[in-house]
Coordinates of C-alpha atoms and ligand atoms in Angstrom, one line a residue:
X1 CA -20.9 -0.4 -7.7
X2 CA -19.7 3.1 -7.1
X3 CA -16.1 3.9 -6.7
X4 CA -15.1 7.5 -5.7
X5 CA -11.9 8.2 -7.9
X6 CA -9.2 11.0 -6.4
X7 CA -7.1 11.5 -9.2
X8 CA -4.8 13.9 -7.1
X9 CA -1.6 15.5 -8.6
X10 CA 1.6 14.9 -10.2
X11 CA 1.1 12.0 -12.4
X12 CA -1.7 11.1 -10.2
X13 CA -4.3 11.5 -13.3
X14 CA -2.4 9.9 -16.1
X15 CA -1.8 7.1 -13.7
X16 CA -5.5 6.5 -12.4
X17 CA -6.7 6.7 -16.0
X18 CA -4.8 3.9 -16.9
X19 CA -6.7 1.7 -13.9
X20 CA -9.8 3.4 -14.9
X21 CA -9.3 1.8 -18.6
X22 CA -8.2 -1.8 -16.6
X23 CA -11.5 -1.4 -14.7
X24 CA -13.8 -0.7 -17.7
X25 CA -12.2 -4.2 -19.8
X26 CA -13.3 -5.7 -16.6
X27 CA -16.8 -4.4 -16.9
X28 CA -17.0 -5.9 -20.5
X29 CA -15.2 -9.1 -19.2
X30 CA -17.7 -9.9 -16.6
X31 CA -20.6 -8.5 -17.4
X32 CA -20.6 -5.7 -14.4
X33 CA -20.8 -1.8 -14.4
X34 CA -18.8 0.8 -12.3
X35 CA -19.9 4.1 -11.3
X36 CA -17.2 6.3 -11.6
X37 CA -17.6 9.3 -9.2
X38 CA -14.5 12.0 -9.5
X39 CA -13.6 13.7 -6.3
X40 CA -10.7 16.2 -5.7
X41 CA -8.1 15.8 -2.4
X42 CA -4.2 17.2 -2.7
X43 CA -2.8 20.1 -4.1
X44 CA -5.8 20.5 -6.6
X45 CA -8.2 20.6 -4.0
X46 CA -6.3 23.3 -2.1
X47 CA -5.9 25.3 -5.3
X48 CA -10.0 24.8 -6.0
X49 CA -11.2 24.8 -2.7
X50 CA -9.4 26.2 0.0
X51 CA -8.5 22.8 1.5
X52 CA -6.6 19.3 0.9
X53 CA -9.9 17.4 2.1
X54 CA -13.2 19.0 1.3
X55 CA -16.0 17.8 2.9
X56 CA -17.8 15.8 -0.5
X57 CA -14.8 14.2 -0.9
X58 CA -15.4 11.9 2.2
X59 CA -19.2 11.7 1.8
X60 CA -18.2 10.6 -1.6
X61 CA -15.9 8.2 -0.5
X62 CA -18.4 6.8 2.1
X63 CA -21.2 6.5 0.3
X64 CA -18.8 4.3 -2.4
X65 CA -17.8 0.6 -2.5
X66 CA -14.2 1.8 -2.5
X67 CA -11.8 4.3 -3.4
X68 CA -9.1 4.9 -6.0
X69 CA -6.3 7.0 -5.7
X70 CA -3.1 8.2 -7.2
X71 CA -1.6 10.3 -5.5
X72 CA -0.8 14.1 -4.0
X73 CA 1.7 16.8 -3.0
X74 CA 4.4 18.7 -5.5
X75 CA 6.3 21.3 -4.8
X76 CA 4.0 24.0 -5.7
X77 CA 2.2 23.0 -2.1
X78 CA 5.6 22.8 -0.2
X79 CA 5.5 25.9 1.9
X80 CA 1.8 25.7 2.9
X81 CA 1.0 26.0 6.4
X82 CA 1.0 23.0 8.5
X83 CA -2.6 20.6 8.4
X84 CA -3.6 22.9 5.1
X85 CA -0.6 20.4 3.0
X86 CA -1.7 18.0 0.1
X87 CA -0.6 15.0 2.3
X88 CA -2.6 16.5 5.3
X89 CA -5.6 15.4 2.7
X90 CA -4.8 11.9 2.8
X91 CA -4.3 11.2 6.0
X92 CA -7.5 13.1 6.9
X93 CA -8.9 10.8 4.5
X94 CA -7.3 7.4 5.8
X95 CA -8.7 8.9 9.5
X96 CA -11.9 9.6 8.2
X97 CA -12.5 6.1 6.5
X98 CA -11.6 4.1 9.6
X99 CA -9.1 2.5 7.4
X100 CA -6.6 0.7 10.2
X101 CA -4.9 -2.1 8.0
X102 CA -2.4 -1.2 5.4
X103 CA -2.0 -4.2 3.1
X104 CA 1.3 -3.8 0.5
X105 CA 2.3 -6.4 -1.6
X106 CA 5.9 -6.6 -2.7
X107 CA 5.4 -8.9 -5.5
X108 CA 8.9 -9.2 -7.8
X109 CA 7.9 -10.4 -11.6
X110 CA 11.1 -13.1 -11.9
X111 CA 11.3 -11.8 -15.6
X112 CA 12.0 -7.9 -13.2
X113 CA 14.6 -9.7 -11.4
X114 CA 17.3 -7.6 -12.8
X115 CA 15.4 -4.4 -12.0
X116 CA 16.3 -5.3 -8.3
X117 CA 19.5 -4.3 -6.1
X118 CA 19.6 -7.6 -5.1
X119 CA 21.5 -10.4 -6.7
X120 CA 20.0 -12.5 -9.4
X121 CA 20.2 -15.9 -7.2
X122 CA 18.4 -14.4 -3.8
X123 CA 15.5 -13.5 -5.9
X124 CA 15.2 -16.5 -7.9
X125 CA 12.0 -17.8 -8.1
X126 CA 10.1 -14.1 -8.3
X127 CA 8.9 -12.9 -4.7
X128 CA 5.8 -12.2 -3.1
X129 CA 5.4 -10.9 0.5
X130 CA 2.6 -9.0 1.9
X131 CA 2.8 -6.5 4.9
X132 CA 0.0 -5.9 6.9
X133 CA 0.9 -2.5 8.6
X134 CA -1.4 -0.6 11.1
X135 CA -2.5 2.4 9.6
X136 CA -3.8 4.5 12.9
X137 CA -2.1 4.1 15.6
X138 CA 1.6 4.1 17.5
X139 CA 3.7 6.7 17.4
X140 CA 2.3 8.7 14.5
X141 CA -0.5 9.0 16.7
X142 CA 0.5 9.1 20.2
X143 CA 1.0 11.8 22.4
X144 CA 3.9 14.3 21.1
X145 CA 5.0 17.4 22.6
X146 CA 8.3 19.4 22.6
X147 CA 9.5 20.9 26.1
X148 CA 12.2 23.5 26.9
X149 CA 14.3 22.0 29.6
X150 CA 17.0 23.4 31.4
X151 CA 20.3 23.5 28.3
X152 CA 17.6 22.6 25.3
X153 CA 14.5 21.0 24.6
X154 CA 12.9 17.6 24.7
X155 CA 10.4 16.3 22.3
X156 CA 8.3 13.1 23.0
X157 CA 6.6 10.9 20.5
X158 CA 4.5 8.1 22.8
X159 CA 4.1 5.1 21.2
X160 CA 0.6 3.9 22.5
X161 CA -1.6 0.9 21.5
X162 CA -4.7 -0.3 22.9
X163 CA -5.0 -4.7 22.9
X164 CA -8.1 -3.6 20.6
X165 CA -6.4 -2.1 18.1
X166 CA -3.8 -4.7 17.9
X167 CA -6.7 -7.7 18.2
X168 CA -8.3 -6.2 15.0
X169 CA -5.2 -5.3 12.6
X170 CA -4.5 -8.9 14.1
X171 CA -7.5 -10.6 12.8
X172 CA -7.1 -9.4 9.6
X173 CA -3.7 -10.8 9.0
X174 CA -4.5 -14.1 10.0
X175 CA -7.0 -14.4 7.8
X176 CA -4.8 -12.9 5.0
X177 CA -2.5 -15.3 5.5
X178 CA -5.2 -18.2 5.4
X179 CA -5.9 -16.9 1.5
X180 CA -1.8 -17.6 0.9
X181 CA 0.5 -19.7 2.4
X182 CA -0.9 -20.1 6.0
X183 CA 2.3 -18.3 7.5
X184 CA 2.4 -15.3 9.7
X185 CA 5.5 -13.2 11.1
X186 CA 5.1 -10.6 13.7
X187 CA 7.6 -8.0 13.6
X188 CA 8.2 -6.2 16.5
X189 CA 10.5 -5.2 19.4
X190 CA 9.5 -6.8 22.3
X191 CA 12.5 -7.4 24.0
X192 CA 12.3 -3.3 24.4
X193 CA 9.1 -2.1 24.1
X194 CA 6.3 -2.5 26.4
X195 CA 3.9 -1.6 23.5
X196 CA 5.5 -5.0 21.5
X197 CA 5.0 -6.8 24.6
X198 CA 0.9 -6.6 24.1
X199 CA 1.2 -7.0 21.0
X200 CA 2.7 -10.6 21.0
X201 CA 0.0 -11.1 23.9
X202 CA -2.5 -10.4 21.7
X203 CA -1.3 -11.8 18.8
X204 CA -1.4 -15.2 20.6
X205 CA -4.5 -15.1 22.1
X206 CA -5.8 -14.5 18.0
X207 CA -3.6 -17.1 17.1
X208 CA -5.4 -19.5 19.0
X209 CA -8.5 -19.2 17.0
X210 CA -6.5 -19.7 13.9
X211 CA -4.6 -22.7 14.9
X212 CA -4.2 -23.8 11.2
X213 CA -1.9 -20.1 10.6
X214 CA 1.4 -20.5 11.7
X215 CA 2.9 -17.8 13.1
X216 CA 6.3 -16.7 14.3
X217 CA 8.0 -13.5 16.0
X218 CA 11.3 -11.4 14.6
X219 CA 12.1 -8.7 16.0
X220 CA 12.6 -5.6 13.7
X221 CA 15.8 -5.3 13.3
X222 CA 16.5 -8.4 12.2
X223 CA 13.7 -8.3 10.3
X224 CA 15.1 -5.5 8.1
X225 CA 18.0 -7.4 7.9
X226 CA 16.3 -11.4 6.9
X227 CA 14.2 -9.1 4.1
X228 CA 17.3 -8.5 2.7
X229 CA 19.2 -11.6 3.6
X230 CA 16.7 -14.1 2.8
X231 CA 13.2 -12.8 1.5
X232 CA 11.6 -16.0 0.6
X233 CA 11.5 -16.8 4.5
X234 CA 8.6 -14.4 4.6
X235 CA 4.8 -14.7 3.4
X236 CA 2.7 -12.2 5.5
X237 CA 4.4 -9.6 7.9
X238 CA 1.9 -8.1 10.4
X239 CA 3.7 -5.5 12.3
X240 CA 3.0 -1.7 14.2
X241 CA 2.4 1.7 12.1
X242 CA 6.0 2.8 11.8
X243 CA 7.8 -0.4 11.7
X244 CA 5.6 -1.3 8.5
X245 CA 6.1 1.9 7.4
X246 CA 10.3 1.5 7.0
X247 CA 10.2 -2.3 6.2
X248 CA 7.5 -1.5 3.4
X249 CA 9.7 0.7 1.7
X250 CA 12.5 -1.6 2.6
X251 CA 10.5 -4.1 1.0
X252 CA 9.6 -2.3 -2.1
X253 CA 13.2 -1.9 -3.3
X254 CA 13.6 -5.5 -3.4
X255 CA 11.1 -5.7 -6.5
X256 CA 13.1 -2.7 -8.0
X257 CA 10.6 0.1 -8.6
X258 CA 8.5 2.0 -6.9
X259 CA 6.2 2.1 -10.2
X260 CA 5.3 -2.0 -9.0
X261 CA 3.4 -1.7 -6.0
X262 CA -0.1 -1.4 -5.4
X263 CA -1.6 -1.1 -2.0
X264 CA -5.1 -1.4 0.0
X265 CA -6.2 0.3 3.2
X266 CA -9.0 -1.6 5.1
X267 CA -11.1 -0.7 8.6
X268 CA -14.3 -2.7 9.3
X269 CA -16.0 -3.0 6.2
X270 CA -15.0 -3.2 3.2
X271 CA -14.8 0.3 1.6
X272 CA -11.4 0.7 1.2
X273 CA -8.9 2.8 -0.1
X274 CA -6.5 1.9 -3.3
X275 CA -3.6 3.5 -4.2
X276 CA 0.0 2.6 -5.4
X277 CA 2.6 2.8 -3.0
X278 CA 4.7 5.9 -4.4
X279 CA 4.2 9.4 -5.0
X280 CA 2.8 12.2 -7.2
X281 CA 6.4 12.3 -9.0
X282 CA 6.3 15.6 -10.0
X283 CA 9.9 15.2 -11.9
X284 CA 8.2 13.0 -14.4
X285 CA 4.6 14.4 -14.3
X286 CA 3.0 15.0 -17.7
X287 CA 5.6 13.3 -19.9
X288 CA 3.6 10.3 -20.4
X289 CA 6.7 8.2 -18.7
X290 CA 5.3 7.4 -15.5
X291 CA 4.5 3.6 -14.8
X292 CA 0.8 2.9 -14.3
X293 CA 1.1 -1.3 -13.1
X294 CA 1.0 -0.2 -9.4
X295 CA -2.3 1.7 -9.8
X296 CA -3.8 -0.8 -12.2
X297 CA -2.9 -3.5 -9.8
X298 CA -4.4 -1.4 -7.1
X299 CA -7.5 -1.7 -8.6
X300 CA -7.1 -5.3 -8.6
X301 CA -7.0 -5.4 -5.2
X302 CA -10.0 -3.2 -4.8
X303 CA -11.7 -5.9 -6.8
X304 CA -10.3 -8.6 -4.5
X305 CA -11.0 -6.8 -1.1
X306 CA -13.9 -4.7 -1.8
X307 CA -15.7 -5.7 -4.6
X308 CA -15.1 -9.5 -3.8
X309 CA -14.5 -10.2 -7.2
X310 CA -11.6 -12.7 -7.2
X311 CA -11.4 -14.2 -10.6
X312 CA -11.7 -10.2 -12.2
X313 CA -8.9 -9.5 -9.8
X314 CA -6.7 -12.6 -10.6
X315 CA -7.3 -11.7 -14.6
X316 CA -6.0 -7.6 -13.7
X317 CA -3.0 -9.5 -12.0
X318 CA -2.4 -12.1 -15.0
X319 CA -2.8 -9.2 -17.8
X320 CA -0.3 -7.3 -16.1
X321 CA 2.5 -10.5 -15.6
X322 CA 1.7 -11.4 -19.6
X323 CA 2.3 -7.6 -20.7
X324 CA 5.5 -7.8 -18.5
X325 CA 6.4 -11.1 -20.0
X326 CA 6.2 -10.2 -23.2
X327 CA 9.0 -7.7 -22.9
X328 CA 7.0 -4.2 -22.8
X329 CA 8.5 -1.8 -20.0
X330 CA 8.0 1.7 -19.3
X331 CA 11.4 3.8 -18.3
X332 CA 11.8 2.7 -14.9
X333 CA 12.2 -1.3 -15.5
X334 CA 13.5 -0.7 -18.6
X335 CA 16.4 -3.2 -19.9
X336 CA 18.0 -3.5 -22.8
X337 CA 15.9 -5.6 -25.6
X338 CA 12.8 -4.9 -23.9
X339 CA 10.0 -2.6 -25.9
X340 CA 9.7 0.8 -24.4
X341 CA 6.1 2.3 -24.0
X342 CA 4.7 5.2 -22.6
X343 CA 2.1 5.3 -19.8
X344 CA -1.0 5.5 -22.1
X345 CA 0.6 2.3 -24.3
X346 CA 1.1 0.2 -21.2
X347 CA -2.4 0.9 -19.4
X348 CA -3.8 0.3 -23.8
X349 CA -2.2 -2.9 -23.5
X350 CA -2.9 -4.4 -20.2
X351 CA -6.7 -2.8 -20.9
X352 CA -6.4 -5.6 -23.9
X353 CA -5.0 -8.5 -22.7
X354 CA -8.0 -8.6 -19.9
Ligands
NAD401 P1 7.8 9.8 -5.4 O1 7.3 8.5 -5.1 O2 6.7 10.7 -6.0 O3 9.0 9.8 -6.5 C1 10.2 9.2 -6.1 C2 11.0 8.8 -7.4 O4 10.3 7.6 -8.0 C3 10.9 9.9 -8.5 O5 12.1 9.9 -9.2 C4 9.8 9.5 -9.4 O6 9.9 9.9 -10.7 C5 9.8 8.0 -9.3 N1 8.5 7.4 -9.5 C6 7.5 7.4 -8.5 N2 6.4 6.8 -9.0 C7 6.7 6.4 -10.3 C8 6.0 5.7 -11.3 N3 4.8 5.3 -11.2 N4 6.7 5.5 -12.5 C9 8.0 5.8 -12.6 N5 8.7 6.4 -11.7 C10 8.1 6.7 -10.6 O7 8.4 10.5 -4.1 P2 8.9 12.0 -3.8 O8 9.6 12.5 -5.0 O9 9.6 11.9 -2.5 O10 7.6 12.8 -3.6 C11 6.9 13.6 -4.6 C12 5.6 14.1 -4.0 O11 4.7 13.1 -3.7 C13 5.8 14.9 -2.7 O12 5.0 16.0 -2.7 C14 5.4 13.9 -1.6 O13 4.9 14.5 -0.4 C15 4.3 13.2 -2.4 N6 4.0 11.8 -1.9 C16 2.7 11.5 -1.9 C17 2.3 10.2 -1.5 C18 0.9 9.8 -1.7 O14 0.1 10.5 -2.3 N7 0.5 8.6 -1.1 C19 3.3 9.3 -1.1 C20 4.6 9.7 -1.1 C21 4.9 11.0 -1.5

């Protein structure tokens, strides 16, 4: 089973060698062997080849069973020219892979809970919500120009989906949401947009082949407010590209850092793309501070999703919850009485307790 591995920059490579270590316990645990095959994409890849997205990098990634990523960009890239930036590399990449549905978990450890802006009593009982954005379309997408009209300019950003597109992300949150709690909201704006409007149309014509899902409809704005109000409401969000873009990040505060949460990107089959949900963090890069449990529990969800290996991905999952329970926290979820560790410490000692 080969998995391409773009360590990128920033703390990208302390991070993904923590996984990496995750992946190899796994290997000993159930009797399996990774290939790992390094590729570069980011600001390294500019700096050693020219470009953010060399050409091996996606043969490598297609000829893989998935992909694990940290992450890329710092500020020694900032002022590159536009399409030639480290981020340019990624979504290149996510383009290239085909990978439409962008699954983040915003999973809250209860023993975390005061990591979070949010009171104590709203999170009680942990949390664990799953968005299911659409990676390729909408606005980010659509037709954009910029005009000169007659006293300034006007700029244009089209929102476009195609019932296709929608029908497929669609598809695969439903049967997400048949693996959890059977419960489905779609988040969108239809009493505005005409682009919402197909989507609820399409949506319900899905939902009829998955009449044991049940499924509701927000729209956004309340949605950003009920994720904040009352989180527990929600089990699986399915929602347009930059909707799921804000609420995910919405979401991700609720579990209190940004070092937490893992993601998956998936298209048709199942080579997909694993990376956490936050950045190269420069600020912090090299100090041995940065939190490695959203990477290594992004390779548990690249043995869920593309390795199909469920128990393996369950025992990542668990190692990380018992390390957390027994009180050790890198800086960012630090508290008071809890045992402080280093990156290389916490990826040793979730590497053990698999
Ligand atoms: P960031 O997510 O890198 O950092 C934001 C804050 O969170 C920083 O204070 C950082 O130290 C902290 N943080 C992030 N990950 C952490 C971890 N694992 N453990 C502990 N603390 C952590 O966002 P930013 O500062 O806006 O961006 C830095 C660079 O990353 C930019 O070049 C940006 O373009 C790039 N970026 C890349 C991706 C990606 O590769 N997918 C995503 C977002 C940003």
């Amino acid at each position: 089973m080969k998995i391409t591995v773009i360590r990128g920059d920033g703390i990208g490579p302390e991070i993904v060698d923590q996984a990496i270590k995750a992946l190899h316990s796994v290997e000993k645990k159930y009797n399996c062997k990774f290939e790992f095959s390094d590729a570069l994409m980011g600001g390294c890849a500019i700096d050693e080849t020219g470009v953010p997205l060399p050409e091996e990098t996606v043969a490598s990634c297609k000829s893989s069973a998935a992909t694990l990523l940290g992450a890329v960009g710092g500020p020694k890239w900032d002022n590159q020219p536009a399409n030639l930036r480290p981020e340019d590399g990624l979504l290149g990449l996510r383009k290239a892979m085909g990978v439409y549905a962008n699954l983040r978990p915003a999973t809250l450890f209860e023993e975390l809970s005061a990591a979070s802006n949010l009171k104590e009593s709203v999170l009680k009982g942990g949390l664990d919500l799953l968005i299911v954005r659409e990676l390729l379309s909408g606005a980010y997408f659509g037709k954009k120009e910029v005009v000169e009209i007659e006293g300034g300019k006007k700029a244009t950003d089209a929102i476009e989906y195609t019932s296709h597109e929608i029908e497929r992300i669609a598809r695969v949150a439903f049967d997400i949401a048949r693996g959890r709690s059977r419960k489905l909201t779609l988040v969108d704006k239809a009493n505005v947009l005409y682009t919402s409007r197909l989507w609820r149309e399409v949506v319900a014509k899905v939902a009829e082949d998955n009449k044991d899902i049940k499924l509701n409809y927000m729209y956004v704005d309340n949605a950003a407010m009920q994720l904040i109000n009352d989180p527990h409401q929600f089990d699986v969000i399915l929602t347009e590209n930059m909707f799921g873009d804000i609420l995910s990040d919405e979401a991700s505060m609720l579990t209190g850092s940004l070092g937490m949460l893992p993601s998956a990107s998936l298209g048709d089959n199942s080579v997909g793309i694993y990376e956490p949900c936050h950045g190269s963090a420069p600020d912090i890069a090299g100090q041995d501070k940065a939190n490695p449990i959203a990477t290594i529990m992004s390779a548990a969800m690249l043995l869920r999703y593309s390795l199909k290996m469920e128990d393996a991905a369950e025992c990542v999952e668990k190692a990380v919850a018992k390390i957390i329970s027994k009180g050790y926290r890198t800086v960012d979820i630090m508290e008071e009485g809890k045992l402080l560790v280093g990156t290389k410490a916490m990826g040793d000692l979730i590497a053990a307790e698999i």
